Coordinates of C-alpha atoms and ligand atoms in Angstrom, one line a residue:
X1 CA 21.4 0.2 -9.7
X2 CA 24.1 -1.9 -11.5
X3 CA 23.2 -5.1 -13.3
X4 CA 25.0 -7.6 -15.5
X5 CA 23.7 -7.3 -19.1
X6 CA 24.0 -9.6 -22.1
X7 CA 25.0 -7.7 -25.2
X8 CA 25.9 -10.5 -27.7
X9 CA 27.6 -13.9 -27.5
X10 CA 30.9 -13.5 -25.7
X11 CA 30.1 -10.0 -24.5
X12 CA 28.8 -9.0 -21.0
X13 CA 28.7 -5.5 -19.6
X14 CA 27.4 -3.7 -16.5
X15 CA 24.5 -1.3 -17.1
X16 CA 22.7 1.2 -14.9
X17 CA 19.0 0.2 -14.7
X18 CA 16.0 1.2 -12.5
X19 CA 15.9 -0.5 -9.1
X20 CA 13.1 -3.1 -9.1
X21 CA 9.9 -2.4 -7.1
X22 CA 7.2 -4.6 -5.6
X23 CA 4.7 -5.2 -8.4
X24 CA 2.5 -8.0 -7.0
X25 CA 1.6 -8.6 -3.4
X26 CA 3.5 -12.0 -3.6
X27 CA 6.8 -10.3 -4.5
X28 CA 9.9 -9.4 -2.5
X29 CA 12.8 -7.1 -3.4
X30 CA 16.1 -8.5 -2.4
X31 CA 19.5 -6.8 -2.0
X32 CA 21.9 -9.2 -3.5
X33 CA 25.0 -10.2 -1.5
X34 CA 26.6 -12.8 -3.7
X35 CA 25.7 -14.3 -7.0
X36 CA 27.5 -16.6 -9.5
X37 CA 27.7 -17.7 -13.1
X38 CA 26.0 -21.0 -14.0
X39 CA 27.2 -23.6 -16.5
X40 CA 23.8 -23.2 -18.2
X41 CA 24.5 -19.5 -18.7
X42 CA 27.3 -20.6 -21.1
X43 CA 24.7 -21.9 -23.6
X44 CA 23.6 -18.3 -24.5
X45 CA 27.0 -16.8 -23.7
X46 CA 28.5 -19.0 -26.4
X47 CA 25.6 -18.3 -28.8
X48 CA 24.4 -21.9 -28.7
X49 CA 21.0 -20.8 -27.5
X50 CA 19.0 -17.5 -28.1
X51 CA 18.9 -14.6 -25.7
X52 CA 17.6 -11.1 -26.2
X53 CA 20.3 -8.4 -26.4
X54 CA 20.1 -6.1 -23.4
X55 CA 18.5 -8.7 -21.1
X56 CA 19.5 -9.0 -17.4
X57 CA 21.0 -12.3 -16.5
X58 CA 21.8 -14.7 -13.7
X59 CA 19.6 -17.0 -11.6
X60 CA 21.6 -17.9 -8.4
X61 CA 22.1 -15.7 -5.4
X62 CA 21.9 -15.0 -1.7
X63 CA 20.7 -11.7 -0.3
X64 CA 18.9 -9.6 2.3
X65 CA 15.2 -8.8 1.9
X66 CA 14.5 -5.1 1.4
X67 CA 10.7 -5.0 1.1
X68 CA 7.9 -7.5 0.7
X69 CA 4.4 -7.4 -0.8
X70 CA 1.3 -7.5 1.4
X71 CA 0.7 -11.3 0.9
X72 CA 4.3 -12.2 2.0
X73 CA 3.9 -13.1 5.7
X74 CA 6.6 -15.7 6.3
X75 CA 9.5 -13.6 5.1
X76 CA 10.1 -10.0 6.2
X77 CA 12.4 -7.0 5.5
X78 CA 15.9 -7.7 6.9
X79 CA 15.7 -11.5 6.5
X80 CA 18.8 -13.2 5.1
X81 CA 17.7 -15.5 2.3
X82 CA 18.8 -18.0 -0.3
X83 CA 17.3 -16.9 -3.6
X84 CA 16.6 -20.1 -5.6
X85 CA 16.2 -19.9 -9.4
X86 CA 12.9 -21.7 -8.9
X87 CA 10.0 -19.6 -7.7
X88 CA 7.7 -22.2 -6.1
X89 CA 4.4 -21.0 -4.8
X90 CA 4.3 -23.9 -2.2
X91 CA 0.6 -24.7 -2.7
X92 CA 0.1 -25.9 -6.3
X93 CA 0.0 -29.6 -7.2
X94 CA 3.6 -29.6 -8.4
X95 CA 4.9 -27.9 -5.3
X96 CA 2.9 -30.2 -3.0
X97 CA 4.3 -33.2 -4.9
X98 CA 7.8 -32.0 -4.1
X99 CA 8.7 -30.5 -7.5
X100 CA 8.8 -26.8 -7.0
X101 CA 11.0 -26.5 -10.0
X102 CA 7.8 -27.4 -12.0
X103 CA 5.5 -25.0 -10.1
X104 CA 2.6 -24.1 -12.2
X105 CA 2.4 -20.6 -10.7
X106 CA 6.0 -19.5 -11.6
X107 CA 6.8 -16.2 -13.4
X108 CA 10.5 -16.7 -14.1
X109 CA 12.9 -13.9 -13.6
X110 CA 10.9 -11.3 -11.8
X111 CA 12.0 -7.8 -12.8
X112 CA 15.6 -8.6 -13.6
X113 CA 18.6 -10.9 -13.3
X114 CA 20.2 -12.1 -10.1
X115 CA 23.7 -10.9 -11.3
X116 CA 22.9 -7.3 -10.2
X117 CA 22.5 -5.2 -7.0
X118 CA 18.7 -5.8 -6.5
X119 CA 16.2 -8.4 -7.7
X120 CA 12.4 -8.6 -7.6
X121 CA 11.6 -12.2 -6.6
X122 CA 8.2 -13.6 -7.3
X123 CA 6.3 -16.1 -5.1
X124 CA 8.5 -14.9 -2.3
X125 CA 6.5 -16.2 0.7
X126 CA 7.4 -19.9 0.1
X127 CA 10.1 -19.8 -2.6
X128 CA 12.7 -18.0 -0.6
X129 CA 14.7 -19.9 1.9
X130 CA 15.3 -18.1 5.2
X131 CA 18.8 -18.4 6.7
X132 CA 19.2 -17.8 10.5
X133 CA 20.9 -14.5 11.4
X134 CA 22.6 -12.1 9.0
X135 CA 25.4 -12.5 6.4
X136 CA 27.9 -10.9 8.8
X137 CA 27.4 -13.9 11.1
X138 CA 28.9 -16.2 8.6
X139 CA 32.4 -16.9 7.3
X140 CA 33.3 -16.3 3.7
X141 CA 33.4 -20.0 3.1
X142 CA 29.9 -20.5 4.7
X143 CA 28.5 -17.7 2.5
X144 CA 29.7 -19.6 -0.5
X145 CA 28.2 -22.8 0.8
X146 CA 24.8 -21.0 1.2
X147 CA 25.1 -19.6 -2.3
X148 CA 25.3 -23.0 -3.8
X149 CA 21.8 -23.8 -2.4
X150 CA 20.2 -21.4 -4.9
X151 CA 20.9 -23.9 -7.7
X152 CA 24.1 -25.9 -8.1
X153 CA 24.1 -28.0 -4.9
X154 CA 20.3 -28.4 -5.0
X155 CA 20.6 -29.5 -8.7
X156 CA 23.3 -32.1 -7.9
X157 CA 21.3 -33.4 -5.0
X158 CA 18.2 -33.5 -7.2
X159 CA 20.1 -35.9 -9.6
X160 CA 20.8 -38.2 -6.6
X161 CA 17.2 -38.0 -5.3
X162 CA 15.9 -38.6 -8.8
X163 CA 18.1 -41.7 -9.1
X164 CA 16.9 -42.9 -5.7
X165 CA 20.4 -43.3 -4.3
X166 CA 20.2 -45.5 -1.2
X167 CA 22.6 -46.4 1.6
X168 CA 25.2 -48.8 0.3
X169 CA 24.7 -48.1 -3.4
X170 CA 27.3 -47.9 -6.0
X171 CA 26.8 -44.7 -7.9
X172 CA 28.3 -43.3 -11.2
X173 CA 28.4 -39.5 -11.6
X174 CA 28.6 -38.3 -15.2
X175 CA 30.0 -34.8 -15.6
X176 CA 32.7 -33.0 -13.6
X177 CA 31.3 -29.5 -13.8
X178 CA 30.0 -27.8 -10.6
X179 CA 26.7 -29.7 -10.8
X180 CA 28.4 -33.1 -11.2
X181 CA 30.7 -32.3 -8.3
X182 CA 27.7 -31.4 -6.2
X183 CA 26.1 -34.7 -7.4
X184 CA 29.0 -36.5 -5.7
X185 CA 28.1 -34.6 -2.5
X186 CA 24.4 -35.5 -2.9
X187 CA 25.1 -39.2 -3.5
X188 CA 27.3 -39.3 -0.4
X189 CA 24.7 -37.5 1.7
X190 CA 22.1 -40.2 0.7
X191 CA 24.5 -42.9 1.9
X192 CA 26.2 -44.2 -1.3
X193 CA 29.0 -46.6 -0.5
X194 CA 30.9 -46.3 -3.7
X195 CA 30.9 -43.2 -5.9
X196 CA 32.6 -43.4 -9.3
X197 CA 33.2 -39.9 -10.7
X198 CA 33.8 -39.5 -14.4
X199 CA 36.4 -36.7 -14.9
X200 CA 39.3 -36.0 -17.2
X201 CA 40.6 -32.9 -15.4
X202 CA 43.1 -33.2 -12.5
X203 CA 41.7 -30.3 -10.5
X204 CA 38.1 -31.6 -10.8
X205 CA 39.2 -35.2 -10.0
X206 CA 40.8 -33.9 -6.8
X207 CA 37.7 -32.0 -5.8
X208 CA 35.5 -35.1 -6.6
X209 CA 37.6 -37.2 -4.2
X210 CA 37.4 -34.5 -1.5
X211 CA 33.6 -34.5 -1.9
X212 CA 33.3 -38.2 -1.4
X213 CA 34.1 -40.0 -4.7
X214 CA 35.9 -43.3 -4.2
X215 CA 37.0 -43.9 -7.8
X216 CA 37.8 -41.8 -10.8
X217 CA 37.2 -42.8 -14.4
X218 CA 39.1 -40.5 -16.8
X219 CA 38.1 -42.4 -20.0
X220 CA 35.1 -41.6 -22.2
X221 CA 32.6 -43.5 -24.3
X222 CA 33.2 -47.3 -24.6
X223 CA 36.4 -47.2 -22.6
X224 CA 34.6 -45.5 -19.7
X225 CA 31.9 -48.1 -19.8
X226 CA 34.5 -50.9 -19.8
X227 CA 36.3 -49.3 -16.8
X228 CA 33.1 -49.0 -14.8
X229 CA 32.2 -52.6 -15.6
X230 CA 35.6 -53.7 -14.3
X231 CA 35.2 -51.7 -11.2
X232 CA 31.8 -53.2 -10.5
X233 CA 32.6 -56.8 -11.4
X234 CA 30.3 -56.4 -14.4
X235 CA 27.3 -55.5 -12.3
X236 CA 27.0 -51.9 -13.3
X237 CA 25.9 -49.1 -11.0
X238 CA 22.8 -49.0 -8.8
X239 CA 22.2 -45.4 -9.7
X240 CA 23.7 -43.0 -12.3
X241 CA 23.7 -39.2 -12.1
X242 CA 23.7 -37.7 -15.5
X243 CA 24.9 -34.1 -15.1
X244 CA 26.0 -33.3 -18.7
X245 CA 23.0 -33.5 -21.0
X246 CA 24.8 -34.5 -24.2
X247 CA 23.7 -37.6 -26.2
X248 CA 27.0 -39.4 -25.5
X249 CA 26.7 -38.8 -21.8
X250 CA 23.1 -40.2 -21.7
X251 CA 24.2 -43.2 -23.8
X252 CA 27.1 -43.9 -21.4
X253 CA 24.8 -43.5 -18.4
X254 CA 22.6 -46.2 -19.8
X255 CA 25.5 -48.4 -20.5
X256 CA 27.0 -48.2 -17.0
X257 CA 23.6 -48.7 -15.3
X258 CA 23.1 -52.1 -13.7
X259 CA 19.8 -54.0 -14.0
X260 CA 17.0 -52.1 -12.3
X261 CA 19.1 -49.0 -11.8
X262 CA 17.7 -45.5 -12.1
X263 CA 19.3 -42.7 -14.0
X264 CA 18.8 -39.3 -12.4
X265 CA 19.1 -36.7 -15.1
X266 CA 19.7 -33.0 -14.5
X267 CA 21.9 -32.3 -17.6
X268 CA 19.8 -30.2 -19.9
X269 CA 19.0 -32.4 -22.9
X270 CA 20.5 -31.1 -26.1
X271 CA 18.8 -33.5 -28.5
X272 CA 15.1 -34.2 -28.8
X273 CA 15.2 -37.9 -29.5
X274 CA 16.5 -40.9 -27.5
X275 CA 16.5 -44.6 -28.0
X276 CA 14.6 -46.0 -25.0
X277 CA 15.0 -49.6 -26.1
X278 CA 18.3 -49.7 -24.2
X279 CA 16.5 -48.9 -21.0
X280 CA 14.1 -51.8 -21.6
X281 CA 16.9 -54.4 -21.8
X282 CA 18.1 -53.7 -18.3
X283 CA 14.9 -52.5 -16.5
X284 CA 16.5 -49.1 -16.2
X285 CA 14.5 -46.2 -14.9
X286 CA 15.0 -42.7 -16.2
X287 CA 13.8 -39.6 -14.4
X288 CA 14.9 -36.1 -13.6
X289 CA 14.4 -32.5 -14.7
X290 CA 14.4 -29.1 -13.1
X291 CA 15.6 -29.3 -9.5
X292 CA 13.1 -28.8 -6.6
X293 CA 15.5 -26.2 -5.1
X294 CA 13.3 -24.8 -2.2
X295 CA 12.0 -28.3 -1.3
X296 CA 15.5 -29.8 -1.1
X297 CA 17.0 -26.8 0.8
X298 CA 14.2 -26.8 3.4
X299 CA 14.2 -30.6 3.8
X300 CA 17.9 -31.3 4.0
X301 CA 20.5 -29.1 2.4
X302 CA 20.3 -25.9 4.5
X303 CA 20.7 -28.0 7.7
X304 CA 23.5 -30.0 6.1
X305 CA 25.4 -26.8 5.3
X306 CA 24.8 -25.2 8.6
X307 CA 26.0 -28.3 10.5
X308 CA 29.1 -28.5 8.3
X309 CA 28.1 -31.9 6.9
X310 CA 28.7 -30.6 3.3
X311 CA 31.1 -28.0 1.9
X312 CA 29.9 -27.4 -1.7
X313 CA 31.1 -23.7 -1.8
X314 CA 34.5 -25.1 -2.9
X315 CA 33.2 -25.2 -6.4
X316 CA 33.8 -21.4 -6.6
X317 CA 37.4 -21.5 -7.7
X318 CA 37.5 -17.8 -8.9
X319 CA 36.0 -14.7 -7.4
X320 CA 35.0 -11.4 -9.1
X321 CA 33.2 -8.2 -8.4
X322 CA 30.1 -7.2 -10.4
X323 CA 32.3 -4.8 -12.5
X324 CA 34.4 -7.8 -13.6
X325 CA 31.4 -9.6 -15.1
X326 CA 33.1 -10.2 -18.5
X327 CA 36.1 -11.9 -16.8
X328 CA 33.7 -14.0 -14.7
X329 CA 32.0 -15.4 -17.8
X330 CA 35.3 -15.8 -19.7
X331 CA 36.9 -17.8 -16.9
X332 CA 34.1 -20.3 -17.0
X333 CA 33.9 -20.3 -20.8
X334 CA 37.6 -21.2 -21.0
X335 CA 37.2 -23.8 -18.2
X336 CA 39.7 -21.8 -16.0
X337 CA 37.2 -21.6 -13.2
X338 CA 34.9 -24.5 -12.1
X339 CA 32.4 -21.9 -11.1
X340 CA 32.8 -18.1 -11.0
X341 CA 31.7 -16.3 -7.8
X342 CA 30.4 -12.7 -7.9
X343 CA 30.8 -10.7 -4.6
X344 CA 28.3 -7.9 -4.9
X345 CA 27.7 -6.4 -1.4
X346 CA 28.2 -7.2 2.3
Ligands
ZN401 ZN1 22.2 -22.4 -12.5
ZN402 ZN1 3.7 -24.1 -7.0

């Protein structure tokens, strides 16, 4: 089978590799229909984090189940599924607490990457999210909406849930990548009244407004803080979604948070240290981490997509085949695409 393979920073190729097989009775083998490139993939693509040469990549997909292990009873061959990057077992303390992204029984990655023709998915019985019907029952747009539930939409929503966004809240969203844009959708879904999106790019500002943002702040740093304070009559926000992960973004998040606000953090932290004294001065809460993808999909997001309440698939602004993998990464690396879609099979 064909699979996207990392060679060195800036270089992706397609290689022929053995098709994965069931190895444990909790596995499933999935035929991938659509996959995509994640903003987090750019860390190793740009050489900013380590990755083994020759490794298979990708962690977001939708597909159809080919075979299941003996212990997989809730999912069967032929099922159409969302394939989350998390592999929650559904029964450990972390999963039961609603944090399947922190499942203590995870074996990340299975037998290969999601950017390929087939994938071995571990903890399949609970971790996979069954979609009614077959891929052919859905429009192109709906397939893209469903694909976002494997990571990006669930991660944006996780930021909003972590920040405890409530009806009527004023929310600031930091970051105009696909996760930040999905954070806008998440804040709206939880009833935010005012959503202030921080974005400097016209195409992303437009999408943020379509997704439910009420105000755009294009400034950065101190100027951005001043703008938010003006917009909120110096009260600051009730909740802040931090979807970048840089030190400056976290500092700005703290500065725009009002007294008692919670910062929901899903941007992967790039620095080890943080001055928590600034949190103390305004009773600010800080939480967040790896998204509970399966939990959020089953509780809210799949239903919201199927009912047409949310339309997150618009984040895929460019589409590629598997053979165009290099171009798919380059488009995101150069910020030409908000998110690159890979159409793999029907
Ligand atoms: Zn991702
Ligand atoms: Zn678990």
